Short mmCIF file of C-alpha atoms in Angstrom, two decimals:
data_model
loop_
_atom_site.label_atom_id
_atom_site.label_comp_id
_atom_site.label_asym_id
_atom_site.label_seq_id
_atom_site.Cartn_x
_atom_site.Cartn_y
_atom_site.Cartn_z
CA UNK A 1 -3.08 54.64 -42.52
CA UNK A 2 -0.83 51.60 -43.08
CA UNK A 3 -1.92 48.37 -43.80
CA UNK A 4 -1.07 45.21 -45.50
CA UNK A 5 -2.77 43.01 -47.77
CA UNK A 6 -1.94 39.43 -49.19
CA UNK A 7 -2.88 36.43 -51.18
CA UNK A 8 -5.72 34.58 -49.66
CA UNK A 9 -4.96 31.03 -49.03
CA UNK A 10 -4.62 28.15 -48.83
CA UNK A 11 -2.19 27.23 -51.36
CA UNK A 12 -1.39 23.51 -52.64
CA UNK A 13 1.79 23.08 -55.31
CA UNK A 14 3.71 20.05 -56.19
CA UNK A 15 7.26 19.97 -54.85
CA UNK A 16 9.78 22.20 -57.98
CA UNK A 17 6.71 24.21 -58.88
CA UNK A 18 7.21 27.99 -59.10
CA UNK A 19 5.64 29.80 -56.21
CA UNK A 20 4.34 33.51 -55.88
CA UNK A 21 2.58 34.80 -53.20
CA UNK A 22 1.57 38.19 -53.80
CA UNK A 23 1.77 41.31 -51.07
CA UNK A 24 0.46 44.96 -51.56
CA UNK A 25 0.83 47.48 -48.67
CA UNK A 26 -0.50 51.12 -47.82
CA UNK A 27 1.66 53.12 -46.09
CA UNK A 28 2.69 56.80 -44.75
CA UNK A 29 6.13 57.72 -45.20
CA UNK A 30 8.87 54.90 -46.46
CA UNK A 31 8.35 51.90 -44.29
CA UNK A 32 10.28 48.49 -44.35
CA UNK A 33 9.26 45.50 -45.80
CA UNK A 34 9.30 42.05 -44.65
CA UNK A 35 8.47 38.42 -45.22
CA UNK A 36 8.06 35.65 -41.80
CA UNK A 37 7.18 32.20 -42.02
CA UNK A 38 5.88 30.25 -39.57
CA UNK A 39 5.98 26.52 -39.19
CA UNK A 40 3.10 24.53 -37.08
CA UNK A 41 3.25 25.41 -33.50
CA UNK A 42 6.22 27.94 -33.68
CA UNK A 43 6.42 31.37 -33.24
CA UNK A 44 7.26 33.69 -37.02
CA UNK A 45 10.82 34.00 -38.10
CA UNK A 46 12.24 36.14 -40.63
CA UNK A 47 12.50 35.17 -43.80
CA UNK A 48 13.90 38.06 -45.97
CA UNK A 49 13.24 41.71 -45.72
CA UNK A 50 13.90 45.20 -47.76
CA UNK A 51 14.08 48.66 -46.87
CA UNK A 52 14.04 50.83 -49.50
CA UNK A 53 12.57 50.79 -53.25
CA UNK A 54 14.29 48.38 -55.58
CA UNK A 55 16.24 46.26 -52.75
CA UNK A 56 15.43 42.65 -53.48
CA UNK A 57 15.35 40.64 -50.50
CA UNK A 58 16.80 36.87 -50.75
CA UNK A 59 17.30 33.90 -48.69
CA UNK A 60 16.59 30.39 -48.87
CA UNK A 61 15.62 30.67 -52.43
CA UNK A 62 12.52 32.50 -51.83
CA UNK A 63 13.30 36.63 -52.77
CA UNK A 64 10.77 39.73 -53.21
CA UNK A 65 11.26 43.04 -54.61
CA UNK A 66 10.46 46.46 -53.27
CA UNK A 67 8.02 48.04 -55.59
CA UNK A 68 6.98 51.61 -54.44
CA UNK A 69 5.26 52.07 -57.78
CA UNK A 70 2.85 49.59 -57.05
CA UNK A 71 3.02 49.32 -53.57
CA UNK A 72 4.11 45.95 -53.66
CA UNK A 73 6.42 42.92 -52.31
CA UNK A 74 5.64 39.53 -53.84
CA UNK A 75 7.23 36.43 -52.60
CA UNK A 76 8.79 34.02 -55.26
CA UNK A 77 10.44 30.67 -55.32
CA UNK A 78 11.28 29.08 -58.59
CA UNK A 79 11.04 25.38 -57.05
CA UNK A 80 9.44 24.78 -53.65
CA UNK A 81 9.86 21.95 -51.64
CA UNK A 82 7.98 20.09 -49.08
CA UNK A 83 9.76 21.69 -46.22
CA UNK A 84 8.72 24.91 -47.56
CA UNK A 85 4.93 23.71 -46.04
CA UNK A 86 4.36 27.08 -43.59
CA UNK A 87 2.14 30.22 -43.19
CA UNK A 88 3.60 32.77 -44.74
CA UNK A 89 3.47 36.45 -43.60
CA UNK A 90 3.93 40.13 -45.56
CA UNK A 91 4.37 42.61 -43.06
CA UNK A 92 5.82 46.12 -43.04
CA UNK A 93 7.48 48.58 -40.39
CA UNK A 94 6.39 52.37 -39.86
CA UNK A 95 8.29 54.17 -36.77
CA UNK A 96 7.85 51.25 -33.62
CA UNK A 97 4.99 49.40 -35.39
CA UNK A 98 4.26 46.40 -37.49
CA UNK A 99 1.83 46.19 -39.55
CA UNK A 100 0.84 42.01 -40.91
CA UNK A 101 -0.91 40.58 -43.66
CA UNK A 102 -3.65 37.69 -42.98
CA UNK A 103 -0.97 35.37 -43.58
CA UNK A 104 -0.97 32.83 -46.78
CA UNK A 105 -1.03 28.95 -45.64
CA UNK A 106 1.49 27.15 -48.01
CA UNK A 107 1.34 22.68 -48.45
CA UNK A 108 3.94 21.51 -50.53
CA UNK A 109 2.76 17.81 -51.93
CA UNK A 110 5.53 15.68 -53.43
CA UNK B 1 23.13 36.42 -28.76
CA UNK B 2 19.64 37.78 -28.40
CA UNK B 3 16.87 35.17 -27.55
CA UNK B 4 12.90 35.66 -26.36
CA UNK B 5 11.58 33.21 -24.01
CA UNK B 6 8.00 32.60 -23.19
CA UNK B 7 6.15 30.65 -20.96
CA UNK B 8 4.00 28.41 -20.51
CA UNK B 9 4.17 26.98 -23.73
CA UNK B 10 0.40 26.36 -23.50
CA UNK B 11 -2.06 26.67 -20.89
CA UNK B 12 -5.98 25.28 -20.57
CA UNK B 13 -7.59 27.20 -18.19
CA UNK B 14 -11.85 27.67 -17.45
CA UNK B 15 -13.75 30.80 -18.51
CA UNK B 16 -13.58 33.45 -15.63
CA UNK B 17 -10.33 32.57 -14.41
CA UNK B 18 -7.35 34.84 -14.34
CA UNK B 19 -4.11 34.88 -16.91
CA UNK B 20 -0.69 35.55 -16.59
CA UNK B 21 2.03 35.18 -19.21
CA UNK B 22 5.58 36.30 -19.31
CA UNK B 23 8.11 37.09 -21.89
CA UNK B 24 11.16 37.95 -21.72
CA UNK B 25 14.33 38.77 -23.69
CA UNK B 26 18.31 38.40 -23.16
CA UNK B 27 21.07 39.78 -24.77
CA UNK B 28 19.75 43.84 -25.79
CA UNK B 29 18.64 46.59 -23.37
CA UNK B 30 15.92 48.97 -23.95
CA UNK B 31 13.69 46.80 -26.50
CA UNK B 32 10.39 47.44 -27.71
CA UNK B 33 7.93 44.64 -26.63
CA UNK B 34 5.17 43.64 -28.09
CA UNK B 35 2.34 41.30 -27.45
CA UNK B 36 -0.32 39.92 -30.77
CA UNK B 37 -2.57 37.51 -30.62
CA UNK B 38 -3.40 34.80 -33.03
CA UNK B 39 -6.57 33.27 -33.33
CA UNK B 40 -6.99 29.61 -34.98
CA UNK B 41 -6.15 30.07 -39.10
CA UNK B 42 -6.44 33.59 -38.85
CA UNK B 43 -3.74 36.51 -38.74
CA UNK B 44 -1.70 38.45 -35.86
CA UNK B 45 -3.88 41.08 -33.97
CA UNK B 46 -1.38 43.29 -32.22
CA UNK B 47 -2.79 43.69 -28.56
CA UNK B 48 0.12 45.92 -26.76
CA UNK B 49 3.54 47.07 -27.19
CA UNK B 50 6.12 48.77 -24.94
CA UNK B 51 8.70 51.56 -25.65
CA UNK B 52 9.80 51.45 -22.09
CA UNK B 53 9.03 50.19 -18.42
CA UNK B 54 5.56 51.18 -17.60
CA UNK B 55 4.62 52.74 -20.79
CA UNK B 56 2.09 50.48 -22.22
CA UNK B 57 0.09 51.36 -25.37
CA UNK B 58 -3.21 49.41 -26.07
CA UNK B 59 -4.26 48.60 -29.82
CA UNK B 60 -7.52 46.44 -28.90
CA UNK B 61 -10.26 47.33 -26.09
CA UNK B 62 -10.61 44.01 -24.58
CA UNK B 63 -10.36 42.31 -20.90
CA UNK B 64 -7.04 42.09 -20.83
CA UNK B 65 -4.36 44.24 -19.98
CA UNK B 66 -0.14 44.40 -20.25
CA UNK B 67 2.51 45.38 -18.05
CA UNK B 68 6.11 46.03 -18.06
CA UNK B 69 7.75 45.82 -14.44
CA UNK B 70 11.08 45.51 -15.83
CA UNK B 71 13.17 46.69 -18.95
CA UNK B 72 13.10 43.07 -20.77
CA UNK B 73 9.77 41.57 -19.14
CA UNK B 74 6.46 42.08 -20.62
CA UNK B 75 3.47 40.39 -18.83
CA UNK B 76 -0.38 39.80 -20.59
CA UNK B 77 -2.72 39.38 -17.93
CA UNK B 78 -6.58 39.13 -17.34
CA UNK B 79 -8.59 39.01 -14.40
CA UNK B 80 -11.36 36.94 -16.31
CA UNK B 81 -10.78 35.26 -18.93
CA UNK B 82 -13.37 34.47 -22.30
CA UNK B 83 -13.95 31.95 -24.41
CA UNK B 84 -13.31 34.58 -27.11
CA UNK B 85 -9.75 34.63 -25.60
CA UNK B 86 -8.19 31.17 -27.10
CA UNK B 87 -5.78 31.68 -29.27
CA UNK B 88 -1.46 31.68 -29.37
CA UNK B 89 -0.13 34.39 -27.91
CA UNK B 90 3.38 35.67 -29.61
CA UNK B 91 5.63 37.88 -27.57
CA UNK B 92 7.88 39.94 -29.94
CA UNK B 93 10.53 42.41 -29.93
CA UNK B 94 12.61 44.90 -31.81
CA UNK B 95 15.46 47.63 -31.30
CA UNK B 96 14.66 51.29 -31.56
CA UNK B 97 12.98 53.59 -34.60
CA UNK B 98 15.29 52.57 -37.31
CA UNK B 99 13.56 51.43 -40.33
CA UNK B 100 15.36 48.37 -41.39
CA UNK B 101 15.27 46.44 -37.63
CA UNK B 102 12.89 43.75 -37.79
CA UNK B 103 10.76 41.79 -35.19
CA UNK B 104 11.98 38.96 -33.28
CA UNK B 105 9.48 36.61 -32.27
CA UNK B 106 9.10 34.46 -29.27
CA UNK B 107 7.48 30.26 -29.72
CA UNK B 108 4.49 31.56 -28.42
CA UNK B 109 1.85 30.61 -25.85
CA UNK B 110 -1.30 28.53 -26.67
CA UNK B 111 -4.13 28.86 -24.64
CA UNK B 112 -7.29 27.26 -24.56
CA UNK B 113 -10.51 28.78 -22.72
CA UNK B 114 -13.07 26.11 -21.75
#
């Protein structure tokens, strides 16, 4: 079956520290792979995503990197700042569904 | 541009009452809807999605149930409503089978069961 598992939470860094939340999936077939974030009392938005093995997803500063050899897509940030406080979520796509990590609470302390 | 609305925003309503929320999108035709549910520091349960009006598949045996009367409305209902059922309620959707089309969420409904 296909499922997703990530980092347990919470996290606490100090603002410019390096940040990696790690991601592992299980999956039939070659699924997509994606990264949301959601901020207090909003819905998830899309943060970066990859589709096949070796794309490297980017935005914001935050980027992840298909591995199929370990099944994996770990989010990284070389300096994170307060605004990057959020939930963070690893999810992947096989045919119309979506399959979501617990989600990984992120506080950024300056 | 394409944009998901849902509504209310958040809703307090008394155990054994009924539920209705809506969702819907502008600005694509023929998406597939979904509906999860997020329970207080925990992750999304998916509870329905929607290929198509009136096709409604169920992840979750629970009270409550999910219609589509319309290609870009999706509705969660109950007739009786738990205590269990508190949570925020995210409408999402996406376009068709191809692998690289992501989810677009909606800001979500909070409701509180008292």
């Amino acid at each position: 079956g296909n499922s997703v598992t990530q980092m347990e939470g919470p996290v606490t860094l100090s603002e410019e520290a390096f940040l990696t939340i790690n991601c592992t999936y299980t999956a039939t077939g070659y699924p997509s792979l994606f990264w949301y974030v959601q901020y207090p009392g909003e819905g998830l938005q899309l943060l970066l995503k990859a589709t096949k093995a070796d794309d490297k997803g980017s935005n914001k500063g935050f980027e992840a990197t298909y591995r199929k050899e370990t099944t994996s897509f770990h989010l990284e940030k070389g300096s994170v700042q307060v605004s990057d406080s959020a939930v963070y979520f690893c999810a992947l796509k096989s045919g119309n569904q979506f399959y979501f990590g617990t989600g990984t609470s992120l506080t950024v302390i300056p | 541009s394409q944009t998901i609305h849902q509504w209310p925003a958040t809703l307090v309503q008394p155990v054994g009452s009924p539920l209705s929320l809506e969702c819907t999108v502008e600005g694509t035709s023929n998406p597939n809807l979904y509906w999860y549910r997020q329970a207080a520091g925990r992750g999304l349960q998916l509870l329905f999605y929607s290929v198509g009006i009136g096709q409604i598949s169920s992840e979750v045996p629970q009270n409550l149930s999910a219609s589509r009367p319309q290609d870009r409305q999706f509705i969660l209902s109950s007739k009786k409503l738990l205590l269990s059922d508190s949570g925020f309620y995210l409408c999402a959707w996406s376009v068709g089978l191809a692998g690289s089309n992501e989810q677009f969420f909606g800001p979500g409904t909070r409701l509180t069961v008292l």
